[in-house]
Coordinates of C-alpha atoms and ligand atoms in Angstrom, one line a residue:
M1 CA 69.7 66.5 162.0
T2 CA 66.9 68.2 163.7
S3 CA 64.8 69.9 161.0
P4 CA 62.6 67.5 158.8
I5 CA 63.1 66.9 155.1
K6 CA 60.8 68.9 153.2
K7 CA 62.5 69.9 149.7
V8 CA 63.3 66.9 147.9
C9 CA 64.9 66.6 144.3
L10 CA 64.6 63.4 142.3
V11 CA 67.2 62.8 139.4
G12 CA 65.9 59.9 137.0
A13 CA 62.0 60.6 137.5
N14 CA 61.1 59.3 134.1
G15 CA 62.9 55.9 134.8
T16 CA 61.7 52.4 135.9
L17 CA 62.2 53.2 139.5
G18 CA 62.1 56.9 139.3
S19 CA 58.6 57.0 138.0
V20 CA 57.3 55.0 140.8
L21 CA 59.4 56.8 143.3
L22 CA 58.1 60.2 142.0
A23 CA 54.5 59.0 142.5
A24 CA 55.2 57.8 146.0
L25 CA 56.8 61.1 147.1
V26 CA 54.1 63.2 145.8
Q27 CA 51.5 60.9 147.5
A28 CA 53.3 61.3 150.8
N29 CA 52.0 64.6 150.8
C30 CA 54.7 65.9 153.2
F31 CA 57.4 66.9 150.6
D32 CA 58.0 69.8 148.1
V33 CA 59.2 67.6 145.1
S34 CA 61.0 68.6 142.2
I35 CA 62.7 66.9 139.4
L36 CA 66.3 67.3 138.0
Q37 CA 66.3 66.6 134.2
R38 CA 69.0 67.1 131.5
S39 CA 68.4 69.7 128.9
T40 CA 68.8 66.9 126.3
S41 CA 65.9 64.6 127.9
S42 CA 63.5 63.4 125.2
S43 CA 61.6 60.9 127.4
T44 CA 58.0 61.5 127.8
S45 CA 57.0 61.9 131.3
S46 CA 53.7 61.0 133.0
A47 CA 54.7 63.5 135.9
S48 CA 52.2 66.1 136.4
P49 CA 53.4 69.5 134.6
S50 CA 52.8 71.2 138.2
I51 CA 56.0 69.6 139.4
P52 CA 58.9 72.0 139.2
R53 CA 61.6 70.9 137.0
I54 CA 65.2 71.9 137.4
I55 CA 67.0 71.8 133.9
V56 CA 70.7 71.3 133.8
S57 CA 73.1 70.6 130.9
P58 CA 73.8 67.2 130.1
D59 CA 77.3 66.9 131.5
L60 CA 76.0 67.5 134.9
A61 CA 79.0 69.8 136.0
V62 CA 79.5 70.3 139.7
D63 CA 79.3 74.2 139.6
E64 CA 76.0 74.1 137.8
L65 CA 74.6 71.3 140.0
T66 CA 75.7 73.1 143.1
T67 CA 73.7 76.1 142.0
A68 CA 70.8 74.2 140.8
L69 CA 70.5 72.1 144.1
A70 CA 70.6 75.0 146.4
G71 CA 68.0 74.9 149.0
Q72 CA 67.2 71.1 148.6
D73 CA 67.0 69.2 151.7
A74 CA 67.4 65.9 150.1
V75 CA 68.5 64.5 146.5
I76 CA 67.8 61.0 145.3
A77 CA 69.7 59.5 142.5
A78 CA 67.6 57.1 140.6
F79 CA 69.4 56.7 137.3
P80 CA 71.9 54.2 136.0
L81 CA 75.5 54.4 136.8
G82 CA 76.6 54.3 133.3
Q83 CA 80.2 54.6 132.5
G84 CA 80.9 58.3 133.6
D85 CA 81.3 60.0 136.9
Q86 CA 77.9 61.7 137.0
H87 CA 76.9 60.3 140.2
L88 CA 80.1 61.2 141.9
R89 CA 79.6 64.8 140.7
L90 CA 76.1 64.7 141.9
V91 CA 77.3 63.8 145.4
E92 CA 80.0 66.5 145.4
A93 CA 77.4 69.1 144.3
S94 CA 74.9 68.1 146.9
F95 CA 77.6 68.4 149.6
H96 CA 78.4 72.0 148.3
A97 CA 74.7 73.1 147.8
G98 CA 74.1 72.1 151.4
V99 CA 71.8 69.1 150.8
K100 CA 71.2 67.2 154.2
R101 CA 70.4 63.8 152.8
F102 CA 71.6 61.9 149.7
I103 CA 70.1 58.7 148.6
P104 CA 72.6 57.2 146.1
A105 CA 71.6 55.0 143.0
D106 CA 72.1 51.9 144.9
F107 CA 68.9 50.0 145.0
G108 CA 70.9 46.9 144.4
S109 CA 70.0 43.4 143.2
C110 CA 72.9 42.6 145.5
D111 CA 75.1 44.4 148.1
A112 CA 77.6 46.2 145.9
A113 CA 80.3 45.9 148.6
D114 CA 80.1 41.9 148.8
A115 CA 82.8 40.1 147.6
L116 CA 81.3 38.3 144.5
P117 CA 79.7 41.7 143.1
Q118 CA 82.9 43.4 143.4
E119 CA 84.8 40.6 141.8
Y120 CA 82.5 40.2 138.9
L121 CA 81.1 43.7 137.8
P122 CA 82.6 47.1 137.4
L123 CA 79.0 48.3 138.1
Y124 CA 79.2 47.5 141.7
R125 CA 82.6 48.7 142.0
R126 CA 81.2 52.1 141.0
K127 CA 78.3 51.9 143.2
T128 CA 80.8 51.4 146.0
L129 CA 82.7 54.4 144.9
V130 CA 79.8 56.5 145.2
R131 CA 79.0 55.2 148.8
E132 CA 82.8 55.9 149.8
R133 CA 82.3 59.5 148.4
C134 CA 79.1 59.9 150.5
E135 CA 80.9 58.6 153.5
A136 CA 83.8 61.1 153.0
F137 CA 81.5 64.1 152.6
A138 CA 79.6 63.1 155.7
A139 CA 82.7 62.9 157.8
R140 CA 84.0 66.3 156.9
P141 CA 84.1 68.5 160.0
G142 CA 80.9 70.5 160.6
S143 CA 79.3 68.6 157.6
A144 CA 75.5 68.8 157.3
F145 CA 75.7 66.2 154.6
T146 CA 74.2 62.9 155.4
W147 CA 73.3 59.8 153.1
T148 CA 71.2 56.6 153.1
A149 CA 71.7 53.6 150.7
L150 CA 68.9 51.3 150.2
V151 CA 69.6 47.8 149.0
C152 CA 66.6 46.0 147.9
G153 CA 67.2 42.9 146.0
H154 CA 65.9 42.3 142.6
F155 CA 63.1 44.6 141.3
F156 CA 60.8 41.7 141.6
D157 CA 57.6 42.7 139.7
H158 CA 59.6 44.5 137.0
G159 CA 62.1 41.6 136.8
L160 CA 59.6 38.7 136.8
R161 CA 57.5 40.4 133.9
H162 CA 60.4 41.4 131.8
G163 CA 62.4 38.0 132.0
L164 CA 65.4 39.3 134.2
L165 CA 64.5 36.8 136.9
H166 CA 64.8 34.1 134.2
F167 CA 61.2 33.0 134.4
D168 CA 60.1 33.0 130.7
F169 CA 56.4 33.5 130.2
A170 CA 56.4 33.0 126.5
T171 CA 57.9 29.4 126.9
R172 CA 56.8 28.9 130.4
T173 CA 60.4 28.0 131.4
A174 CA 62.3 28.7 134.4
Q175 CA 66.0 28.6 134.8
I176 CA 66.7 27.4 138.5
L177 CA 69.9 27.9 140.1
D178 CA 71.6 25.0 142.1
G179 CA 68.1 23.3 142.8
G180 CA 66.5 26.6 143.6
H181 CA 66.4 26.4 147.5
A182 CA 68.3 29.6 148.2
R183 CA 66.4 32.4 149.7
A184 CA 66.8 36.0 148.2
S185 CA 65.3 39.3 149.2
A186 CA 63.4 41.0 146.5
S187 CA 61.3 44.2 146.3
T188 CA 58.3 45.5 144.3
L189 CA 59.1 48.8 143.0
R190 CA 56.2 50.1 145.2
R191 CA 58.2 48.7 148.2
I192 CA 61.3 50.5 147.2
A193 CA 59.4 53.7 146.7
E194 CA 57.6 53.3 150.1
A195 CA 61.0 52.6 151.9
T196 CA 62.6 55.7 150.4
V197 CA 59.6 57.9 151.6
R198 CA 60.1 56.3 155.0
V199 CA 63.7 56.9 155.1
L200 CA 63.2 60.7 154.3
Q201 CA 60.6 60.8 157.1
R202 CA 63.0 59.2 159.7
P203 CA 66.1 61.2 158.9
E204 CA 67.8 60.7 162.3
Q205 CA 67.4 56.9 162.5
T206 CA 68.5 56.4 158.6
S207 CA 71.3 58.7 158.8
N208 CA 74.7 57.5 157.1
R209 CA 73.5 53.8 156.8
R210 CA 73.1 51.1 154.3
L211 CA 69.7 49.7 154.8
Y212 CA 68.2 46.6 153.5
V213 CA 64.5 46.1 152.5
Q214 CA 62.5 43.6 150.9
S215 CA 58.9 42.6 149.9
F216 CA 59.7 39.1 150.9
N217 CA 62.6 36.5 150.4
P218 CA 61.4 33.5 148.7
T219 CA 63.4 30.7 146.8
Q220 CA 63.3 30.1 143.2
L221 CA 61.1 27.1 143.8
E222 CA 58.5 29.1 145.7
I223 CA 58.4 31.7 143.0
L224 CA 57.9 28.9 140.5
A225 CA 55.1 27.3 142.6
A226 CA 53.3 30.8 142.9
L227 CA 53.6 31.1 139.3
E228 CA 52.3 27.8 138.4
K229 CA 49.3 28.3 140.8
A230 CA 48.4 31.8 139.3
M231 CA 48.7 30.5 135.7
G232 CA 47.1 27.0 136.5
E233 CA 49.7 25.2 134.4
K234 CA 53.2 23.5 134.9
W235 CA 56.4 25.3 133.7
T236 CA 59.5 23.5 132.3
V237 CA 62.3 23.7 134.6
R238 CA 65.9 24.0 133.4
Q239 CA 68.5 23.2 136.4
V240 CA 71.5 25.5 136.0
D241 CA 74.8 25.0 137.9
S242 CA 75.5 28.6 139.1
K243 CA 79.4 28.6 139.1
A244 CA 79.5 27.3 135.4
Y245 CA 76.9 30.0 134.5
L246 CA 78.8 32.6 136.3
E247 CA 82.0 31.7 134.5
D248 CA 80.3 31.6 131.2
A249 CA 79.0 35.0 131.7
R250 CA 82.4 36.4 133.0
K251 CA 83.7 35.2 129.5
R252 CA 80.8 37.0 127.7
L253 CA 81.8 40.3 129.5
E254 CA 85.0 40.3 127.2
S255 CA 82.8 40.4 123.9
D256 CA 83.4 43.3 121.5
D257 CA 79.6 43.2 121.0
E258 CA 77.8 45.9 123.4
E259 CA 74.6 43.8 123.4
A260 CA 76.3 40.7 124.4
V261 CA 78.0 42.4 127.3
L262 CA 75.0 43.9 128.6
V263 CA 73.1 40.4 128.5
A264 CA 76.2 39.1 130.4
V265 CA 75.9 41.8 132.9
E266 CA 72.2 41.0 133.4
D267 CA 73.0 37.3 133.7
I268 CA 75.5 37.9 136.4
V269 CA 73.2 40.1 138.3
F270 CA 70.5 37.6 138.1
V271 CA 72.6 34.9 139.8
L272 CA 74.0 37.3 142.6
G273 CA 70.6 38.6 143.3
A274 CA 69.2 35.1 143.5
L275 CA 72.0 33.4 145.5
D276 CA 73.8 36.2 147.5
A277 CA 70.9 38.4 148.7
D278 CA 69.0 37.2 151.8
W279 CA 68.8 40.5 153.6
T280 CA 67.0 39.1 156.6
K281 CA 70.4 38.0 158.1
R282 CA 72.0 41.4 157.6
D283 CA 72.9 44.1 160.1
G284 CA 71.0 47.0 158.7
F285 CA 67.8 44.9 157.8
A286 CA 65.3 47.9 158.3
M287 CA 61.8 46.5 158.0
E288 CA 61.0 47.3 161.4
L289 CA 63.1 50.5 161.4
L290 CA 60.9 51.6 158.6
G291 CA 57.6 50.4 159.7
L292 CA 57.3 47.9 156.7
E293 CA 56.0 44.4 156.6
D294 CA 56.5 41.7 154.0
E295 CA 54.2 41.6 151.0
R296 CA 52.4 38.2 149.9
L297 CA 54.5 36.6 147.2
E298 CA 51.3 35.0 145.9
D299 CA 49.5 38.3 145.6
V300 CA 52.4 40.0 143.7
V301 CA 52.8 36.9 141.4
E302 CA 49.1 37.1 140.6
E303 CA 49.4 40.7 139.9
V304 CA 52.3 40.1 137.4
V305 CA 50.5 37.4 135.7
A306 CA 47.4 39.6 135.5
A307 CA 49.6 42.3 133.8
Y308 CA 51.1 39.6 131.5
R309 CA 47.6 38.3 130.4
A310 CA 46.3 41.8 129.8
E311 CA 49.2 42.7 127.6
A312 CA 49.0 39.4 125.8
Q313 CA 45.3 40.2 124.9
R314 CA 46.1 43.6 123.5
Ligands
NAP1 N1 67.7 45.7 142.1 C1 67.3 45.7 140.8 O1 66.7 44.6 140.2 C2 67.6 46.9 139.7 C3 67.1 46.8 138.4 C4 67.4 47.9 137.6 C5 67.8 49.0 138.1 N2 68.4 49.0 139.4 C6 68.9 50.3 140.1 O2 67.9 51.2 140.2 C7 68.5 52.5 139.9 C8 67.5 53.2 138.8 O3 67.5 52.4 137.6 P1 66.4 52.3 136.6 O4 66.5 51.0 135.7 O5 65.2 52.6 137.3 O6 66.8 53.5 135.6 P2 66.2 53.9 134.3 O7 64.8 53.5 134.0 O8 67.3 53.6 133.1 O9 66.5 55.6 134.4 C9 66.2 56.4 133.4 C10 65.9 57.7 134.0 O10 67.3 58.2 134.3 C11 67.5 59.4 133.8 N3 69.0 59.5 133.4 C12 69.7 58.7 132.5 N4 70.8 58.9 132.6 C13 71.0 60.1 133.1 C14 72.2 60.9 133.6 N5 73.5 60.8 133.2 N6 71.9 62.3 134.3 C15 70.6 62.5 134.6 N7 69.5 61.6 134.4 C16 69.7 60.4 133.6 C17 66.7 59.4 132.5 O11 66.4 60.8 132.2 P3 65.7 61.3 130.8 O12 64.4 61.8 131.1 O13 66.8 62.1 130.2 O14 65.6 60.1 129.7 C18 65.5 58.7 133.0 O15 64.6 59.7 133.8 C19 70.0 52.4 139.5 O16 70.6 52.5 140.7 C20 70.1 50.9 139.0 O17 71.2 50.4 139.4 C21 68.1 48.0 140.3

């Protein structure tokens, strides 16, 4: 790929990650950014009305998407995998539209292709299917289509604040897996957005690759220590055996209650992202390639604690 990426279309711009991605893409000041949105979207957007919106019908049909994406250099999928095959259709339409770089909705707590994620969750099997579809389109003779998948570990700031990392602010209780000594990469939302921008700014070096990024790779005990320091108080620790916990969550996946299944999925993602996610040892660890350095765990934890306190005072 010789020409730089200029026109970037973001799908999922109102989401947890998408809203931060959108701000970073605009702030980078080197892209023409647009948002692709379903006509049924009712979410309120903080995005500037000056950002062009491409409105499509909710079923994301390939033909309609192909027309809608014509002229885009890059497409970023930042919306959940869900049950359907919208993501596969988005890849296919991007290929037919002549899009040069596709960033799939990977952004995983763990690497979807690893054995445990594949074994435990359909979510990761679906993510792998999307990656394979990207590889297939990139491999077609004469294809201009390329892709980059970013694996970032747990959304650290978002996950810590919202209990997804199993540090409960309300009760000051931490669930610690197998003693809490395993290192796991995790990323703030701003780090993931920064990494995405840099991928688009380095199209040659990042082409057709799975890249791993992080803000840091602390143990659970280090996160706990940073939290206790920032809050000036001791937390209660509940030690958990990860194998027993995973098996219990796997059984809960079979429940008829949708909410219970959702919690079981989150519990499995929590464990895999805490125990099977140290990217520093992986081929494709891309911090240097993308010109990124670790953030300071203590600083980020302090930010999260400040946000928690501000919210608690409201
Ligand atoms: N590593 C981690 O800890 C972690 C945590 C969470 C998510 N993730 C990953 O991060 C990515 C983004 O997740 P997220 O939680 O940020 O997403 P999210 O907040 O649920 O995304 C919501 C956004 O996606 C749009 N959207 C939803 N379904 C859509 C569809 N079928 N077609 C088009 N747009 C659709 C919504 O559009 P409307 O405007 O219509 O509402 C909204 O803008 C996913 O790949 C997810 O697996 C990773």
